[in-house]
RNA sequence: GCCGGAGUGGCGGAAUGGCAGACGCGACGGACUCAAAAUCCGUUGUCCCCUGUGGACAUGAGGGUUCAAGUCCCUCCUCCGGUACCA
């Protein structure tokens, strides 16, 4: 019988199954967003990708396949699932690709998103394509513009001219986030500065809320930490030093920001950033040329050059003038040095060389006195060699001497308020978000500039991006849109007079700051979204993507959501309740997969060789979801083998030969089935896909080994196969549905079956193996009835020959019994 | 430097404080075959001996807590990611 089956068994042919089932599922509309009114919503979102020319690699699958499995399982759990996909089409990446390939960006977007969509379908990702959106579509970007106006109306969008982060390689201005570390997020090149008039959004107004609300988010610790650091809240005080130019009598209040007010009696000089506004009025004639040369030189350097040089040696120049320390009335010299940053605090510091490493280095180089005013033990330690940074007790600090740093900061701040010389202050590292780009491929900023009325929002949306053949940026700092004269010249919506359109477009990150809302009602026409749909679906229940957007997209989207909450448009303040970062897949050469390195493995080639199911299963099985893993094609052959084994086990035992019932086997089968259902359910729910797959493999191994006994389990065997197929369905839909059909299980598709449950009673076995330890080392085992109590276990363990032998007749000092598990005997 | 994460066989990786190495890959041996592929069955952490239902060692290093530690605590090392003159 067995042999006959094997000979007549049709081989597992994944191509046939894929051809057969794809159109069937398509017709059934299996992946349409659930709308049953009595069901709970589940919104699972993958980061909205920019469709690159290279297409999807197996690395991308590490994100998309696990979320797909979750969605399929949630549907089987009876939830309404929203699992949409769209294109982050506007922005720098698409435009650069367009320039490189000489294709219009709109065309690039169309071609590349076609490729992505085809590949998503190839791996059978269950997106609802009826909800596809594209950020470069006027139906979408009119609402991006609408939100810009909303921010403008709320005073959160403003235009200002200043030194901006500029990438000479990409020829584009960058937000602070895009220029983190002085490195351009796109090209990795060094960022310089350029004085330009730009649009900003006041994200700094939300710094505290962005920080506070992180607490309750179920996000990876690392991402939360990065956002905390980026926001960079620090508590300190602003204190005013009075400066006077001895020659001209010019006087100035110089506010400095410090977190170490307790060290102020040790301030032996002040330092201004080279960008400090009134430097020229402060310098003495003798020092004028030297200082101004230094300022020009420092400002010409890139941030990276400035910080790199700083690691070697501090530079700076004396201005010739002095400032008065408001606490002790001492006159201290004022320097200009580039280790003080223009963008932070007040761009001026009081320097305490005894208790700050940077000030110490500077003081040593310029022979400035170093005065110790803090000592950890209350005893001076000497600070000539190095600064002591830790808190301690104040020394030589007037009325504050003897206080601990902590109390000192409090009472010194009170003193400052009473005497009008300063106040406690909180500062943030985060800067306002620079959103304008002098680029073609983006949503035009919907502002009209009128000589009489100023900047006026255009309410007639969308402001359509004009068709242009030559959209290349240049070095002028002007947008290519400025060349579209006809488009630029318009009339003022307020006074009707002649006016000009703003020619900047918005950075791509603006478009992606609200797209998750659009998916709730992607075809809504009179408003950005249907509030009812948003109330139902949002916030996003599960958001998955790589960690690289920690302080870009993920901070911008949070900000946007809070603004909309303040506007009364949303009833939640955080867009993404749960965030997970998938680990990258590294190419065979140990490097990140990229087209330029030529190490990309595509899902297409893997599907061709092993099929969609094997690829999906391998991606899940490779290792933990969050872990960075190396691609290996040998591994996928393993999951392919597993599927072949499933195929043969299920079909060989489809109609098992009737035989006498075997009660022991039935109990064993029940136990293994329940154990597997439980393990797979819990593991999938907790993103432990690799161990879920391992559990299924163990189960199939068990079934395979026992297939000759299939008939001895009666209908239970077939029921076990049924459960196996349901468990496999979210991971390997093709083979699951084919076998489901061949087994004549009820329903059109396994995908619409209910997720199985398990009976805890099945997990209780009649007997268990107990480990017997002597002093923590395993010396014996015994099989006992499951319900055996502690006393009985101890008695039986002690009476084992082997144990008696080891104890040599002496009474054990102590016996620890864990019923169902072990007995540990301490002689 | 600071923040976050991680160190377990030849490899990817499993282990609510309770049998370290599940599952898979690779390798080795065998069956089937004229042969190969595929498939199936074994073996596979290291070492020791009296070769057994044996023993010792083993989760980056060193300490500690505990009857019991990969898991908890302390010190240190290495790697990955982030960030770094933020006063």
PDB file of C-alpha atoms in Angstrom, chain A residues 283-435:
ATOM      1  CA  UNK A 283      36.698  93.562  19.364  1.00  0.00           C
ATOM      2  CA  UNK A 284      39.309  96.113  20.197  1.00  0.00           C
ATOM      3  CA  UNK A 285      41.063  97.787  17.273  1.00  0.00           C
ATOM      4  CA  UNK A 286      44.252  95.940  18.093  1.00  0.00           C
ATOM      5  CA  UNK A 287      42.504  92.573  17.816  1.00  0.00           C
ATOM      6  CA  UNK A 288      40.102  93.433  15.023  1.00  0.00           C
ATOM      7  CA  UNK A 289      41.907  91.888  12.044  1.00  0.00           C
ATOM      8  CA  UNK A 290      42.947  88.758  13.868  1.00  0.00           C
ATOM      9  CA  UNK A 291      39.434  88.095  15.130  1.00  0.00           C
ATOM     10  CA  UNK A 292      37.697  88.820  11.864  1.00  0.00           C
ATOM     11  CA  UNK A 293      40.116  86.588   9.945  1.00  0.00           C
ATOM     12  CA  UNK A 294      39.399  83.805  12.378  1.00  0.00           C
ATOM     13  CA  UNK A 295      35.655  84.292  12.021  1.00  0.00           C
ATOM     14  CA  UNK A 296      35.816  84.146   8.236  1.00  0.00           C
ATOM     15  CA  UNK A 297      38.018  81.078   8.308  1.00  0.00           C
ATOM     16  CA  UNK A 298      35.854  79.229  10.794  1.00  0.00           C
ATOM     17  CA  UNK A 299      32.677  79.952   8.896  1.00  0.00           C
ATOM     18  CA  UNK A 300      34.178  78.611   5.683  1.00  0.00           C
ATOM     19  CA  UNK A 301      34.807  75.225   7.237  1.00  0.00           C
ATOM     20  CA  UNK A 302      32.282  72.414   7.071  1.00  0.00           C
ATOM     21  CA  UNK A 303      30.855  71.144  10.340  1.00  0.00           C
ATOM     22  CA  UNK A 304      32.806  67.970   9.902  1.00  0.00           C
ATOM     23  CA  UNK A 305      36.064  69.850   9.453  1.00  0.00           C
ATOM     24  CA  UNK A 306      35.315  71.895  12.523  1.00  0.00           C
ATOM     25  CA  UNK A 307      34.660  68.876  14.718  1.00  0.00           C
ATOM     26  CA  UNK A 308      37.497  66.815  13.236  1.00  0.00           C
ATOM     27  CA  UNK A 309      39.983  69.638  13.802  1.00  0.00           C
ATOM     28  CA  UNK A 310      38.685  70.025  17.324  1.00  0.00           C
ATOM     29  CA  UNK A 311      39.762  66.531  18.176  1.00  0.00           C
ATOM     30  CA  UNK A 312      43.309  67.567  17.516  1.00  0.00           C
ATOM     31  CA  UNK A 313      43.489  71.004  19.049  1.00  0.00           C
ATOM     32  CA  UNK A 314      41.276  73.856  20.082  1.00  0.00           C
ATOM     33  CA  UNK A 315      41.536  77.110  18.193  1.00  0.00           C
ATOM     34  CA  UNK A 316      40.331  80.587  19.055  1.00  0.00           C
ATOM     35  CA  UNK A 317      41.282  84.236  19.451  1.00  0.00           C
ATOM     36  CA  UNK A 318      41.047  86.823  22.234  1.00  0.00           C
ATOM     37  CA  UNK A 319      38.725  89.723  21.411  1.00  0.00           C
ATOM     38  CA  UNK A 320      40.457  92.219  23.657  1.00  0.00           C
ATOM     39  CA  UNK A 321      37.372  92.771  25.761  1.00  0.00           C
ATOM     40  CA  UNK A 322      36.176  91.431  29.089  1.00  0.00           C
ATOM     41  CA  UNK A 323      32.958  90.203  30.623  1.00  0.00           C
ATOM     42  CA  UNK A 324      31.841  90.454  34.227  1.00  0.00           C
ATOM     43  CA  UNK A 325      30.865  87.343  36.122  1.00  0.00           C
ATOM     44  CA  UNK A 326      27.604  88.386  37.836  1.00  0.00           C
ATOM     45  CA  UNK A 327      28.251  86.164  40.831  1.00  0.00           C
ATOM     46  CA  UNK A 328      31.678  87.319  41.904  1.00  0.00           C
ATOM     47  CA  UNK A 329      32.119  90.488  39.845  1.00  0.00           C
ATOM     48  CA  UNK A 330      35.343  89.240  38.291  1.00  0.00           C
ATOM     49  CA  UNK A 331      36.362  90.423  34.865  1.00  0.00           C
ATOM     50  CA  UNK A 332      37.150  87.543  32.524  1.00  0.00           C
ATOM     51  CA  UNK A 333      38.531  87.667  28.979  1.00  0.00           C
ATOM     52  CA  UNK A 334      36.193  87.029  26.037  1.00  0.00           C
ATOM     53  CA  UNK A 335      37.363  84.784  23.230  1.00  0.00           C
ATOM     54  CA  UNK A 336      35.953  83.678  19.899  1.00  0.00           C
ATOM     55  CA  UNK A 337      36.356  79.977  19.214  1.00  0.00           C
ATOM     56  CA  UNK A 338      34.713  77.499  16.896  1.00  0.00           C
ATOM     57  CA  UNK A 339      34.181  74.912  19.583  1.00  0.00           C
ATOM     58  CA  UNK A 340      31.171  76.940  20.573  1.00  0.00           C
ATOM     59  CA  UNK A 341      28.293  76.202  18.248  1.00  0.00           C
ATOM     60  CA  UNK A 342      26.115  78.883  16.766  1.00  0.00           C
ATOM     61  CA  UNK A 343      22.945  76.839  16.806  1.00  0.00           C
ATOM     62  CA  UNK A 344      22.822  75.788  20.412  1.00  0.00           C
ATOM     63  CA  UNK A 345      22.087  77.681  23.597  1.00  0.00           C
ATOM     64  CA  UNK A 346      22.951  81.342  23.217  1.00  0.00           C
ATOM     65  CA  UNK A 347      25.992  80.734  20.989  1.00  0.00           C
ATOM     66  CA  UNK A 348      28.081  81.960  23.906  1.00  0.00           C
ATOM     67  CA  UNK A 349      29.390  80.174  26.959  1.00  0.00           C
ATOM     68  CA  UNK A 350      30.998  80.821  30.254  1.00  0.00           C
ATOM     69  CA  UNK A 351      34.066  78.597  30.340  1.00  0.00           C
ATOM     70  CA  UNK A 352      35.001  76.684  33.469  1.00  0.00           C
ATOM     71  CA  UNK A 353      38.258  74.930  32.673  1.00  0.00           C
ATOM     72  CA  UNK A 354      38.463  73.166  36.015  1.00  0.00           C
ATOM     73  CA  UNK A 355      35.244  71.289  35.395  1.00  0.00           C
ATOM     74  CA  UNK A 356      34.797  70.974  31.649  1.00  0.00           C
ATOM     75  CA  UNK A 357      37.158  69.032  29.436  1.00  0.00           C
ATOM     76  CA  UNK A 358      36.818  71.307  26.417  1.00  0.00           C
ATOM     77  CA  UNK A 359      37.297  74.468  28.429  1.00  0.00           C
ATOM     78  CA  UNK A 360      40.249  72.819  30.115  1.00  0.00           C
ATOM     79  CA  UNK A 361      41.943  72.068  26.811  1.00  0.00           C
ATOM     80  CA  UNK A 362      41.351  75.612  25.670  1.00  0.00           C
ATOM     81  CA  UNK A 363      42.624  77.144  28.909  1.00  0.00           C
ATOM     82  CA  UNK A 364      45.793  75.083  28.811  1.00  0.00           C
ATOM     83  CA  UNK A 365      46.509  76.149  25.255  1.00  0.00           C
ATOM     84  CA  UNK A 366      45.882  79.850  25.942  1.00  0.00           C
ATOM     85  CA  UNK A 367      47.356  79.877  29.465  1.00  0.00           C
ATOM     86  CA  UNK A 368      44.137  80.951  31.128  1.00  0.00           C
ATOM     87  CA  UNK A 369      43.836  80.359  34.885  1.00  0.00           C
ATOM     88  CA  UNK A 370      42.100  77.184  36.000  1.00  0.00           C
ATOM     89  CA  UNK A 371      40.191  77.577  39.259  1.00  0.00           C
ATOM     90  CA  UNK A 372      38.865  74.544  41.085  1.00  0.00           C
ATOM     91  CA  UNK A 373      35.438  75.144  42.594  1.00  0.00           C
ATOM     92  CA  UNK A 374      33.946  71.651  42.815  1.00  0.00           C
ATOM     93  CA  UNK A 375      35.375  68.699  44.590  1.00  0.00           C
ATOM     94  CA  UNK A 376      33.796  65.285  44.819  1.00  0.00           C
ATOM     95  CA  UNK A 377      34.993  64.675  48.367  1.00  0.00           C
ATOM     96  CA  UNK A 378      35.059  68.261  49.583  1.00  0.00           C
ATOM     97  CA  UNK A 379      38.855  68.186  49.371  1.00  0.00           C
ATOM     98  CA  UNK A 380      40.569  69.899  46.429  1.00  0.00           C
ATOM     99  CA  UNK A 381      42.102  67.380  44.045  1.00  0.00           C
ATOM    100  CA  UNK A 382      43.964  69.623  41.676  1.00  0.00           C
ATOM    101  CA  UNK A 383      42.745  70.306  38.183  1.00  0.00           C
ATOM    102  CA  UNK A 384      45.875  71.342  36.340  1.00  0.00           C
ATOM    103  CA  UNK A 385      46.117  67.995  34.561  1.00  0.00           C
ATOM    104  CA  UNK A 386      42.480  67.335  33.786  1.00  0.00           C
ATOM    105  CA  UNK A 387      39.022  68.669  34.498  1.00  0.00           C
ATOM    106  CA  UNK A 388      36.831  67.011  37.126  1.00  0.00           C
ATOM    107  CA  UNK A 389      33.434  66.736  35.562  1.00  0.00           C
ATOM    108  CA  UNK A 390      31.524  65.002  38.348  1.00  0.00           C
ATOM    109  CA  UNK A 391      29.272  66.771  40.833  1.00  0.00           C
ATOM    110  CA  UNK A 392      30.649  67.440  44.294  1.00  0.00           C
ATOM    111  CA  UNK A 393      30.889  70.100  46.954  1.00  0.00           C
ATOM    112  CA  UNK A 394      31.465  73.734  46.145  1.00  0.00           C
ATOM    113  CA  UNK A 395      34.768  75.364  47.047  1.00  0.00           C
ATOM    114  CA  UNK A 396      35.632  79.065  46.987  1.00  0.00           C
ATOM    115  CA  UNK A 397      32.152  79.921  45.828  1.00  0.00           C
ATOM    116  CA  UNK A 398      31.186  82.805  48.082  1.00  0.00           C
ATOM    117  CA  UNK A 399      27.978  82.189  49.991  1.00  0.00           C
ATOM    118  CA  UNK A 400      27.457  78.891  48.185  1.00  0.00           C
ATOM    119  CA  UNK A 401      30.662  77.279  49.390  1.00  0.00           C
ATOM    120  CA  UNK A 402      30.119  73.874  50.945  1.00  0.00           C
ATOM    121  CA  UNK A 403      26.841  73.109  49.190  1.00  0.00           C
ATOM    122  CA  UNK A 404      26.434  69.991  47.059  1.00  0.00           C
ATOM    123  CA  UNK A 405      26.271  70.637  43.330  1.00  0.00           C
ATOM    124  CA  UNK A 406      22.627  69.733  43.243  1.00  0.00           C
ATOM    125  CA  UNK A 407      21.475  72.158  45.958  1.00  0.00           C
ATOM    126  CA  UNK A 408      23.894  74.760  44.696  1.00  0.00           C
ATOM    127  CA  UNK A 409      22.310  74.761  41.253  1.00  0.00           C
ATOM    128  CA  UNK A 410      18.910  75.340  42.839  1.00  0.00           C
ATOM    129  CA  UNK A 411      19.864  78.088  45.212  1.00  0.00           C
ATOM    130  CA  UNK A 412      22.155  79.784  42.695  1.00  0.00           C
ATOM    131  CA  UNK A 413      19.284  79.853  40.198  1.00  0.00           C
ATOM    132  CA  UNK A 414      17.063  81.457  42.832  1.00  0.00           C
ATOM    133  CA  UNK A 415      19.794  83.999  43.465  1.00  0.00           C
ATOM    134  CA  UNK A 416      19.919  84.741  39.733  1.00  0.00           C
ATOM    135  CA  UNK A 417      16.190  85.423  39.593  1.00  0.00           C
ATOM    136  CA  UNK A 418      16.257  87.627  42.715  1.00  0.00           C
ATOM    137  CA  UNK A 419      19.102  89.703  41.336  1.00  0.00           C
ATOM    138  CA  UNK A 420      17.896  89.819  37.746  1.00  0.00           C
ATOM    139  CA  UNK A 421      21.049  88.226  36.413  1.00  0.00           C
ATOM    140  CA  UNK A 422      19.561  85.085  34.974  1.00  0.00           C
ATOM    141  CA  UNK A 423      16.953  82.365  35.207  1.00  0.00           C
ATOM    142  CA  UNK A 424      16.568  78.595  35.032  1.00  0.00           C
ATOM    143  CA  UNK A 425      16.250  77.470  31.425  1.00  0.00           C
ATOM    144  CA  UNK A 426      15.567  74.350  29.391  1.00  0.00           C
ATOM    145  CA  UNK A 427      17.230  73.841  26.031  1.00  0.00           C
ATOM    146  CA  UNK A 428      16.791  71.293  23.249  1.00  0.00           C
ATOM    147  CA  UNK A 429      19.125  70.011  20.642  1.00  0.00           C
ATOM    148  CA  UNK A 430      16.440  69.523  18.037  1.00  0.00           C
ATOM    149  CA  UNK A 431      16.082  72.375  15.519  1.00  0.00           C
ATOM    150  CA  UNK A 432      13.180  73.440  13.409  1.00  0.00           C
ATOM    151  CA  UNK A 433      12.541  71.266  10.407  1.00  0.00           C
ATOM    152  CA  UNK A 434      13.757  72.672   7.109  1.00  0.00           C
ATOM    153  CA  UNK A 435      11.163  71.501   4.582  1.00  0.00           C
TER     154      UNK A 435
END
